[in-house]
Amino acid sequence: MSHELAPTPIEQRKITKEASIDQTKHSKLPVEWNTHLMRDFCHQREMNGCTAWDAVPKKAEVGSVISIMLVHVLLLLLHVCGGGASPIQCSDDQGKPVDWFYLYKLPHLHRTPAEEGLKYLYMDAGSEGWADGKTLINDTQSAVGRTLAPLYEGGDVGYILYNDQPPQKKHLGASRTCGHTKGVVVFDKQQGFWLVHSTPHFPPPKTEGRFSYPSSGINNGQNFICVTYPFERFQTIGEQLQINQPHIYDCSIPASLAAAVPAMAQLCKHTLGRWENASSSPANRSISLLSLAGSEFISFAKGASFDNDLYHSWVAPTLQSNLLVQFWRRSTGILPSDCSQNWEVLNVDLISPGQRVTFKATADHSKWAISKDGGDLGTSGSWVCVGDINRDEAEEKRGGGTVCHRDAVVWKAYRTAALQCEACDGKVQTCDKAV
């Protein structure tokens, strides 16, 4: 009798992803060659089980004339691989386009070199867990630096930079009437990315002309989630941001794009402005967003009128999952762990992502939440949410949100990072035992 081994989490993720791609890829491709797909070919990615050269006929009769179609394919390969305009998308720290990534900027701990506060851990769909970044986060060759490069290179792109703690030169006008939100949206008529993060004073406005990372972002841990989306998703993303009421410090939506993304164009009208009575958006909304490669992400967006804790009152019951939540603990009015109304939402107290370094939640400015327990795709576990809102009384009355995704590998990376949690009786113990 033979026994088949169950697939590992990363093998299961690949099987699920490939099945999703097989079901949708033919209906979504345009008539002409899709340059994003060709660029994937150039990098010999294995999303469809082939490389660039599989697109070229493998056999040809000696002396035959190369077909016109083959000539066009080869020319397009040379153009895309050899320096044509890069699609706007999330990028890893080797310059390869990725559908999504998670990045954990590590804190600068006491009595360690300042450079330690610029190191980061990285993970994308091809990862088996956290991996050390190949450079420092303030390097233009970092994953975040490469991703943001198109913003500073010019071109006919739409973009919105928002941060409740904007870069110092743009600090005038920041108001607590705006959401406690931080992020970057950049797109063209084909596709783009939404980068949600927790770093104050970041990134610099487009007029700075280049990527940089603020010195104020070195000491504490920070989190980033980047997702590549097709153009048709950005109207919905704009609607979510309208609910958040972010402090926008730099924004431009070209006329060539504005008609298709009116929510984005409307957001630009609030640059450096206030939001009192400025929006008829709902108090909160969650919505599914499919990435360029078909992965599902759920955006939770709340406005000031929601007036409640994002995680216990909404995310936990919606995901049907108990949560462990990491957030900034050095503010007033911190909400304690909450086990009421059938859901456990526990504050994380001690963290060790990738077992590289261990630090208290007070050294981490990140805002992330995970299912307390894992599970396969048929259960309520394996959720990972990264956002920009804390668990404190003041932020119940401010806009903000989180982006959630189900992935066993990503969940395990975050779950093993959560070492100790605050139980609902106030005692700190291992997160496995805390209730």
C-alpha angles and dihedrals in degrees: 000000000000126000125207117219115234113246118259117245092262092047090050090049090052092048092050093045094048091049090052092048093048090054096050112023099085095048093049101047115103122233092258123058109285108237093209090057091046090051089053087052090052089056090046092235116177102221091123098026097257142085134228092273092057085070089063121074109259096208131044131170113254110258095015120134115253108249120250089239092057091050090053091049093051092047091051091049090052092048097047096039095039105058110300119146109296118234114250105253146119112292134198122229092268093058096255116139115244133187092229143343142191120214129191114197106205122227126250103245126206116281095011127113115274089241089071088070090059097054120103143187120230137200135173138163092290095050129103092207140312115344127188113260112251092230139005122291093244090059118102086226093061118107091257093043093051092045093052095043095097089059091064097037095071125226133131098307133139117227142171124192115192133173133153085218101041126186110293096253088058098039094108109099098027108139139180087235085075123080123270089246138135129187154110130238120190125168146148131200091288108041146316145175141264114212115192116189146155102230120122120223092019140167113014117243119265091256089068086072098215144051120264138160121228122245087225089066096059104080101055133053115258136190133215133187120188123187127182113222135183115249094258091067095062097078088058091046088052090053090052090051091050088060090049092051094211128197100251113199100171129022143156131169111182117228088243089065104028098085091058095046106037092159090060092047090050091052091058089062088067095056107143087350139118127256104213108139088344100120138050091195119134120264091251142351137182120202139173117244121192115212123225090270094044102261115146122237124177117216117206112195125178131181131210092269091062086077098185143089110288096214107042099033098042122002097050096049092041093052090037088228140121109238141215109206129198116195142144108295100185099087135087124265097031111184113234123230109286127213098169128116094031095295131102115212108177127188113234112233107176126034137189112171111197088352087269097122136353124224143160123257087248088070093051123080092182122120112209137141132196138185109267089227133036127223143152124288091274094064136062096257137092097057120149121187126186121185149130109262129095132212101251136115097250093054093053083076096048134075121256142120152184139241116227131199135175114227127140095213095048091044092052091050092054096036094055088049091062104083105161132021138186109252120218090259089059096253119130116229140140111308091238091062101034115109 
